[in-house]
Amino acid sequence: MEKAPRSLVLRATPFFCLLLLSLLYTVEIRSRQVPSNQWKKTYPVESRIQDQNHLDLVLERLLEGDSQILLEANGFACHSDIHTEVCVSNRPVRIDTSTMTVYAPFSEGMLGASRTMSPYARKDDEVAMARVSPVQILQGSVIAPPACRYNHDVPAVVFSTGGFAGMFHEFNEVIIPLFLTTRHFQSRLSFIVTDYRPSLVDKFDKIISHLSSYEVINPAENGNVHCFPGAVVGLHFHDNLAINTTVVPEGDSMLDFKQFLRDSYNLKIQELSQTQTEKPLLILVSREKSRAFLNEHEMVTMMKALGFRVVVAKPHMMANTENFAKIVNSCSVMVGAHGAGLTNIVFLPEGAVLVQVVGLALEWPSTHYFGTPAPGMGLNYIEYKTEPEESSLISRYGRDHPVIADPASINAKGYQFYRAAYLIEQSFNIDVVSHCVMVLDSSWTCCKKNPDGDEGYYPALSTGMEGDGDDDDGDYDYAPAASTEDDDDNDSGFDSTLAA
Ligand SMILES: *[C@@H]1O[C@H](CO)[C@@H](O)[C@H](O)[C@H]1NC(C)=O
Ligand SMILES: *[C@@H]1O[C@H](CO)[C@@H](O)[C@H](O)[C@H]1NC(C)=O
């Protein structure tokens, strides 16, 4: 018994050596990268939003160019791009939450105008937007605005939680847009959440309460006329799991977002160097229904033999965001197949490594949803592109079937066919032996070189490791928490966005 695991481990080592290597490499690089505590720059503490002038400044930053000029002139203007629409009023508005009608200000002599918009940052996605209730904005309407029932002394920010469910979409289309749109209000704002999804609002309670000191208004429960000194309808969106610091309201970056998450969840570890390095913690994101690792135990054995402590993150562990964030925050490496669970990289320390296992035909979404954003979060990214033999599809269809040989032809038949084959049906048998041998020559040497001379980092063979004993067969679809949510989203994945 001694021999088999030993040779397995030795031959399997290169792949993870690569990880280790980049771990070490990273620590160095990171210290040269973007300073991460630049996020207080614009509003010093003393300039609290106490009066309309301050409020004006805060609201103006949400627009640029012509729309900013229009806002100054008329007290109301909108920004529009391919992803989203954001309308801003820096004068008093009335919002009738029973009809979601916003009575916006207007100037003398201005013609009445009415527009309808959907406050969700996925304007270019019909499937998502079909789930978002429109908000009507009236300017200079012939109908007199109704009387105020509630008077607020902070502006309203209106957004919908009606789009896609699932961890990825929640962060991508709600939480990050919320952060980049409202962070500079310094919690002096009131959220009005349309298509109110209790699961989302509860799950991200810590985040929402860090962005607003006021209770969230759910129009479905509070249909009334609310008056505000100003309002924002809709959220800015920059890119998938990304913030462009040069775009309004400029300043924040994904590193600032991560700092904000650490503040919200009381996470301690900002940088990899703050973790215990003698036995780095690796988190293996375990999927159970689709894109599962069929030989997960073998992978875990190897990882442990290499000297990692291994956490196998089962879906049920992710249901409690706060607890799970703490676990992820102590990890040096995350390994997982492409899927919404990888969104948890937002909690990894800077300098950590994401290894995304990219299955057959999953290159495009893997790159666009996680590969490209990872460096913006201060992470190192390694793509583990599976060989056809590592995909479960090959034993089902055989090597010559179009599903294996010509994924483009499956995609051409329509998204549902693509999704069924590659996202739903596909699982993996990770070849911990051969695949790793491929990189042996190039990485083995480097791997043995340990800059810290800390041999404990690469303990030769502390084997005899079993799995982690967790055989729970929790319900896990694409979205980690979806199974515990009251959402009616059958496709709580990236559905309509994977078409390319
Ligand atoms: C950020 O936005 C600016 C202005 O729109 C654009 O020129 C630039 O390419 C964007 N950067 C990234 C990384 O997308
Ligand atoms: C989800 O999809 C399945 C099969 O596609 C269907 O039978 C089921 O009714 C759907 N559930 C919901 C809630 O839409």
XYZ file of C-alpha atoms and ligand atoms in Angstrom:
528
model
C 0.000 0.000 0.000
C 2.940 2.275 0.581
C 3.992 2.244 -3.007
C 0.864 3.188 -4.818
C 0.087 6.441 -3.006
C 3.695 7.432 -3.145
C 3.939 7.218 -6.892
C 0.546 8.799 -7.280
C 1.629 11.706 -5.238
C 4.963 12.119 -6.888
C 3.510 12.113 -10.340
C 0.584 14.226 -9.407
C 2.689 16.778 -7.712
C 3.489 19.111 -10.611
C 0.003 20.505 -10.976
C -0.099 21.574 -7.415
C 3.465 22.620 -7.500
C 2.350 25.078 -10.035
C -0.072 26.385 -7.471
C 2.482 26.562 -4.784
C 4.798 28.279 -7.092
C 2.320 30.923 -7.927
C 1.465 31.304 -4.287
C 4.989 32.268 -3.546
C 5.319 34.329 -6.645
C 2.177 36.136 -5.762
C 3.166 37.371 -2.397
C 5.914 39.200 -4.117
C 3.856 40.620 -6.912
C 1.033 41.722 -4.740
C 3.171 43.980 -2.699
C 4.031 45.835 -5.853
C 0.471 46.197 -7.012
C -2.295 48.656 -6.466
C -2.410 50.190 -3.032
C -5.630 48.993 -1.547
C -6.407 51.540 1.058
C -7.111 54.426 -1.196
C -10.762 54.203 -0.609
C -11.292 57.072 1.666
C -10.061 59.652 -0.709
C -13.043 61.685 -1.676
C -15.118 62.421 1.336
C -13.302 63.217 4.494
C -15.215 62.437 7.627
C -15.969 66.053 8.422
C -17.874 66.611 5.234
C -20.990 64.800 6.275
C -23.954 65.105 4.047
C -25.777 67.643 6.109
C -27.323 69.906 3.606
C -28.504 70.077 0.082
C -25.119 71.235 -1.180
C -23.434 68.125 0.003
C -26.260 66.024 -1.279
C -25.910 67.697 -4.662
C -22.240 66.783 -4.819
C -22.883 63.198 -3.883
C -25.626 62.861 -6.470
C -23.746 64.680 -9.202
C -20.937 62.190 -8.997
C -23.303 59.569 -10.333
C -23.448 61.307 -13.682
C -20.934 62.774 -16.076
C -20.770 64.970 -19.157
C -24.053 66.170 -20.595
C -26.205 64.335 -18.124
C -24.377 66.005 -15.272
C -25.033 69.404 -16.848
C -28.661 68.476 -17.296
C -28.883 67.484 -13.657
C -27.549 70.850 -12.593
C -30.001 72.647 -14.858
C -33.151 70.629 -14.279
C -32.565 68.725 -11.083
C -33.060 65.493 -12.963
C -31.097 63.470 -15.538
C -30.325 59.909 -16.525
C -27.283 57.916 -17.522
C -27.673 55.070 -19.956
C -25.243 52.476 -21.305
C -25.531 48.963 -22.665
C -25.701 47.401 -19.226
C -27.782 49.747 -17.168
C -29.743 52.945 -16.672
C -29.369 55.260 -13.716
C -31.661 58.258 -13.155
C -30.751 60.896 -10.608
C -32.720 63.707 -9.017
C -30.967 66.209 -6.795
C -34.206 67.955 -5.899
C -37.059 66.695 -3.767
C -39.036 63.807 -5.212
C -42.125 61.922 -4.180
C -42.207 58.199 -4.653
C -45.505 56.376 -4.552
C -44.322 52.898 -3.663
C -47.742 51.341 -4.277
C -47.344 52.005 -8.003
C -43.594 52.645 -8.079
C -44.128 56.030 -9.588
C -41.467 58.653 -9.057
C -42.610 62.272 -9.230
C -39.449 64.042 -10.305
C -38.781 67.778 -10.269
C -39.189 69.958 -13.301
C -38.396 73.499 -14.243
C -40.784 76.244 -15.223
C -41.713 76.036 -18.846
C -40.474 72.476 -19.152
C -42.720 70.071 -20.958
C -44.064 67.179 -18.975
C -42.240 63.922 -19.530
C -42.713 60.355 -18.544
C -40.269 57.536 -18.760
C -40.213 53.974 -17.660
C -37.090 52.178 -16.563
C -36.161 48.885 -14.943
C -33.684 49.297 -12.083
C -31.532 46.188 -12.559
C -28.023 46.152 -13.981
C -28.597 43.669 -16.771
C -30.348 45.807 -19.310
C -28.934 43.771 -22.173
C -30.454 40.536 -20.918
C -34.097 39.979 -21.799
C -34.539 36.985 -19.540
C -33.337 38.852 -16.486
C -35.201 42.031 -17.322
C -38.487 40.185 -17.780
C -38.326 39.563 -14.023
C -37.818 43.202 -13.126
C -40.775 45.494 -12.482
C -40.617 48.843 -14.235
C -40.502 52.141 -12.379
C -42.342 55.069 -13.881
C -40.768 58.475 -13.626
C -42.988 61.508 -14.180
C -41.713 64.999 -14.679
C -44.066 67.935 -14.742
C -47.025 65.643 -15.002
C -50.484 67.101 -15.400
C -51.434 64.965 -12.453
C -50.529 66.715 -9.230
C -48.134 64.649 -7.137
C -49.849 62.992 -4.175
C -49.245 64.293 -0.671
C -46.340 62.937 1.353
C -47.189 60.282 3.865
C -43.588 59.821 5.013
C -40.860 62.435 4.947
C -37.254 61.265 4.760
C -34.224 63.443 5.218
C -31.908 61.259 3.142
C -32.184 60.421 -0.562
C -33.724 57.214 -1.893
C -31.881 54.646 -3.967
C -34.237 52.370 -5.881
C -33.173 48.987 -7.223
C -34.719 45.611 -7.996
C -33.775 42.159 -6.741
C -36.026 40.527 -9.300
C -33.387 39.373 -11.818
C -31.379 36.183 -11.672
C -30.882 34.285 -8.437
C -27.673 32.623 -7.309
C -24.444 33.770 -5.754
C -22.818 34.973 -8.958
C -25.726 37.076 -10.095
C -26.404 38.432 -6.648
C -22.873 39.760 -6.415
C -22.553 40.714 -10.035
C -25.827 42.474 -10.623
C -26.844 43.659 -7.183
C -24.152 43.754 -4.497
C -21.209 45.137 -6.478
C -23.393 47.656 -8.372
C -24.868 48.678 -5.035
C -21.420 49.222 -3.594
C -20.061 51.221 -6.483
C -23.192 53.339 -6.782
C -23.790 54.136 -3.142
C -20.580 53.750 -1.179
C -19.863 57.476 -1.271
C -23.199 58.322 0.361
C -21.620 57.218 3.633
C -24.753 55.292 4.623
C -26.941 58.386 4.412
C -29.536 56.955 2.062
C -32.637 54.845 2.090
C -32.951 51.757 -0.111
C -36.217 51.002 -1.860
C -36.005 47.413 -3.068
C -38.493 46.478 -5.760
C -39.285 42.838 -6.585
C -38.104 42.386 -3.032
C -36.490 38.992 -2.543
C -36.293 38.314 1.208
C -33.648 35.633 0.693
C -31.285 38.099 -0.934
C -31.941 40.949 1.461
C -31.521 38.646 4.473
C -28.450 36.918 3.125
C -26.675 40.203 2.478
C -28.019 41.991 5.496
C -24.490 42.786 6.720
C -23.608 44.405 3.414
C -26.831 46.335 3.016
C -26.679 47.662 6.550
C -23.127 48.861 5.920
C -24.272 50.852 2.922
C -27.376 52.348 4.507
C -28.145 53.314 8.080
C -31.845 53.169 7.302
C -34.284 50.334 7.108
C -34.891 48.907 3.644
C -38.253 49.865 2.186
C -40.149 47.032 0.558
C -42.814 48.584 -1.701
C -44.928 45.440 -1.515
C -45.290 45.944 2.226
C -45.325 49.671 2.336
C -47.386 51.085 -0.483
C -47.402 54.749 0.327
C -46.126 58.126 -0.699
C -42.601 58.798 0.506
C -40.850 62.115 0.088
C -37.091 62.383 -0.280
C -34.654 65.265 -0.757
C -33.256 63.463 -3.821
C -33.283 60.065 -5.468
C -31.384 57.566 -7.575
C -33.236 54.980 -9.616
C -31.106 52.104 -10.911
C -27.508 51.064 -10.226
C -24.300 51.528 -12.157
C -22.590 48.447 -13.531
C -19.070 48.279 -14.916
C -18.209 44.700 -15.784
C -18.508 41.135 -14.507
C -17.310 41.061 -10.890
C -15.347 44.178 -11.666
C -15.160 47.863 -10.904
C -13.619 50.335 -13.309
C -12.054 53.006 -11.147
C -12.083 55.566 -13.936
C -15.842 55.516 -14.456
C -18.373 57.396 -12.330
C -18.689 57.508 -9.438
C -14.977 57.127 -9.716
C -12.506 56.029 -7.125
C -13.334 52.639 -5.749
C -11.809 49.421 -7.034
C -12.480 45.739 -6.452
C -9.794 45.845 -3.771
C -11.845 48.513 -2.022
C -14.882 46.310 -2.421
C -13.020 43.457 -0.784
C -11.999 45.749 2.049
C -15.641 46.716 2.390
C -16.592 43.031 2.580
C -13.970 42.456 5.257
C -15.400 45.357 7.235
C -18.954 44.103 6.783
C -18.190 40.522 7.768
C -15.426 41.256 10.210
C -12.881 39.283 8.207
C -9.324 39.591 9.428
C -7.121 38.594 6.558
C -6.311 41.071 3.846
C -3.181 39.504 2.431
C -1.914 36.014 2.023
C 1.094 36.788 4.184
C -1.270 37.074 7.135
C -2.280 33.416 6.806
C -0.341 30.555 8.315
C 1.947 29.545 5.536
C 3.560 26.399 6.844
C 0.462 24.434 5.892
C -1.619 26.484 3.511
C -5.341 25.951 3.474
C -6.871 24.894 0.182
C -10.593 25.077 -0.365
C -12.088 22.666 -2.858
C -15.466 23.859 -4.071
C -17.533 20.724 -4.263
C -20.449 20.487 -6.644
C -22.819 17.599 -6.467
C -25.274 17.608 -9.325
C -23.477 19.024 -12.287
C -19.829 19.685 -12.974
C -19.019 17.482 -9.989
C -15.582 16.027 -9.316
C -16.308 12.316 -9.533
C -12.972 11.433 -7.935
C -13.012 14.145 -5.333
C -11.572 11.850 -2.670
C -8.577 11.114 -4.854
C -8.028 14.827 -5.378
C -8.268 15.505 -1.675
C -5.835 12.710 -0.894
C -3.314 14.174 -3.241
C -3.768 17.706 -1.986
C -3.272 16.604 1.580
C -0.285 14.525 0.641
C 1.229 17.633 -0.845
C 0.952 19.403 2.447
C -2.227 21.378 2.098
C -4.865 21.408 4.695
C -8.018 20.862 2.673
C -11.513 22.155 3.206
C -14.087 20.499 1.012
C -16.759 23.148 0.617
C -20.059 21.377 0.294
C -23.036 23.377 -0.903
C -24.755 23.481 2.478
C -21.675 25.168 3.934
C -22.218 28.120 1.639
C -25.761 28.785 2.759
C -24.524 30.946 5.618
C -22.561 33.651 3.858
C -21.053 35.065 7.007
C -19.590 31.786 8.240
C -18.478 30.715 4.829
C -16.791 34.048 4.150
C -14.639 33.484 7.257
C -13.548 30.075 6.012
C -12.696 31.353 2.555
C -10.860 34.312 4.033
C -8.377 31.971 5.695
C -7.573 30.066 2.498
C -4.562 30.408 0.226
C -5.967 28.476 -2.711
C -9.431 27.849 -4.088
C -9.940 25.011 -6.537
C -13.251 24.470 -8.246
C -15.029 23.719 -11.468
C -16.508 26.670 -13.288
C -19.678 27.597 -11.442
C -21.358 30.119 -9.200
C -19.557 28.817 -6.085
C -16.373 30.425 -7.370
C -17.949 33.805 -6.683
C -16.656 33.258 -3.160
C -13.235 34.389 -4.400
C -14.397 37.838 -3.284
C -13.556 36.665 0.247
C -10.087 35.272 -0.534
C -7.099 37.236 0.750
C -5.120 39.219 -1.778
C -2.348 37.108 -3.217
C -4.358 33.890 -3.008
C -4.789 31.618 -6.006
C -7.898 30.634 -7.904
C -7.650 27.417 -9.893
C -10.657 27.148 -12.135
C -11.287 23.759 -13.655
C -12.533 24.595 -17.116
C -14.530 21.781 -18.611
C -15.266 21.012 -22.209
C -16.782 24.003 -24.032
C -16.731 26.158 -20.907
C -13.829 28.407 -21.891
C -15.888 31.470 -22.664
C -17.894 31.740 -19.430
C -14.893 30.627 -17.383
C -12.793 33.427 -18.742
C -15.419 36.150 -18.671
C -16.974 35.432 -15.310
C -13.972 34.467 -13.199
C -10.697 34.342 -15.117
C -10.650 37.978 -16.157
C -12.038 39.441 -12.913
C -9.717 37.460 -10.587
C -6.593 39.655 -11.001
C -8.677 42.762 -10.292
C -9.318 41.233 -6.877
C -5.612 40.833 -6.273
C -5.746 37.102 -6.982
C -3.629 34.839 -9.089
C -5.530 32.891 -11.621
C -4.686 29.467 -12.995
C -6.850 27.828 -15.575
C -6.952 24.057 -15.382
C -8.274 23.140 -18.800
C -9.581 19.593 -18.675
C -8.557 17.041 -21.230
C -11.459 15.391 -23.070
C -10.713 12.231 -21.078
C -11.391 14.076 -17.866
C -14.918 14.978 -18.909
C -17.690 12.524 -18.092
C -19.197 13.330 -21.472
C -16.666 11.168 -23.258
C -17.830 7.947 -21.678
C -21.396 8.811 -22.493
C -20.949 9.947 -26.069
C -17.643 8.590 -27.251
C -14.797 10.552 -28.659
C -16.255 11.135 -32.126
C -19.640 12.430 -31.107
C -20.199 16.137 -31.895
C -20.658 16.856 -28.180
C -16.979 16.023 -27.750
C -15.545 16.662 -31.177
C -17.499 19.744 -32.194
C -18.978 21.748 -29.315
C -19.591 24.668 -31.673
C -22.166 22.598 -33.519
C -24.023 21.964 -30.250
C -23.917 25.646 -29.414
C -25.239 26.420 -32.879
C -28.340 24.352 -32.142
C -29.253 26.757 -29.379
C -28.394 27.679 -25.845
C -30.585 25.023 -24.267
C -28.603 22.282 -26.019
C -25.311 23.810 -24.979
C -26.492 24.191 -21.411
C -27.859 20.656 -21.173
C -24.638 19.089 -22.385
C -21.860 21.171 -20.921
C -23.317 22.847 -17.862
C -25.778 20.250 -16.631
C -24.631 16.861 -17.836
C -20.884 17.314 -17.594
C -18.882 16.112 -14.611
C -15.181 15.467 -14.177
C -12.767 12.693 -13.454
C -9.689 14.742 -12.741
C -6.654 12.830 -13.891
C -4.433 13.443 -10.920
C -1.745 11.310 -12.542
C -1.335 11.971 -16.254
C -2.517 15.529 -16.511
C 0.006 16.510 -13.920
C 2.836 14.624 -15.566
C 2.451 16.975 -18.496
C 3.692 19.855 -16.456
C 6.241 17.837 -14.486
C 9.347 18.921 -16.292
C 8.645 22.606 -16.234
C 7.401 22.969 -12.713
C 9.027 20.281 -10.651
C 12.307 22.070 -10.428
C 10.749 25.352 -9.472
C 8.555 23.644 -7.016
C 11.436 22.237 -5.090
C 12.924 25.651 -4.831
C 11.509 27.094 -1.739
C 12.456 30.737 -1.252
C 11.829 30.592 2.463
C 13.711 27.362 2.873
C 10.669 26.157 4.707
C 10.652 22.451 4.019
C 7.459 22.084 5.900
C 5.779 23.756 3.009
C 6.257 20.697 0.849
C 6.144 17.732 3.141
C 7.084 14.833 0.962
C 4.512 12.275 1.913
C 2.231 12.756 4.785
C -0.132 10.332 3.149
C -2.617 7.818 4.280
C -5.101 10.639 3.998
C -8.658 9.701 3.512
C -11.237 12.169 2.287
C -12.677 14.558 4.746
C -15.463 12.166 5.587
C -18.127 14.551 4.494
C -20.454 12.611 2.307
C -23.415 14.819 2.672
C -25.451 14.849 -0.458
C -26.894 18.282 -0.202
C -28.867 19.830 -2.947
C -26.647 21.865 -5.167
C -27.449 23.389 -8.416
C -25.562 26.098 -10.137
C -26.231 28.579 -7.413
C -24.923 27.577 -4.015
C -27.733 28.888 -1.936
C -30.483 28.419 -4.454
C -31.673 25.203 -2.897
C -32.375 26.917 0.373
C -34.028 29.893 -1.174
C -37.590 30.620 -1.988
C -36.689 31.592 -5.478
C -38.623 30.407 -8.433
C -35.678 30.601 -10.711
C -35.322 27.249 -12.319
C -32.201 28.241 -14.168
C -30.469 30.030 -11.400
C -27.252 30.029 -13.286
C -25.785 32.156 -15.964
C -28.578 31.058 -18.245
C -28.951 33.463 -21.021
C -25.450 34.814 -20.768
C -23.469 31.835 -21.894
C -24.498 31.891 -25.481
C -21.167 32.898 -26.895
C -12.740 51.979 -17.808
O -13.536 52.979 -18.380
C -12.857 53.805 -19.284
C -13.797 54.936 -19.671
O -15.029 54.430 -20.101
C -12.413 52.973 -20.470
O -11.727 53.775 -21.400
C -11.515 51.866 -19.979
O -11.178 51.017 -21.035
C -12.212 51.062 -18.886
N -11.279 50.134 -18.310
C -11.530 48.840 -18.246
C -10.480 48.021 -17.615
O -12.551 48.337 -18.660
C -38.290 23.647 -13.360
O -38.011 22.905 -14.501
C -38.556 21.623 -14.477
C -38.112 20.855 -15.722
O -37.486 21.701 -16.635
C -40.090 21.719 -14.408
O -40.668 20.425 -14.372
C -40.456 22.482 -13.163
O -41.845 22.672 -13.110
C -39.773 23.834 -13.155
N -40.007 24.476 -11.877
C -40.282 25.766 -11.790
C -40.477 26.267 -10.423
O -40.364 26.490 -12.765
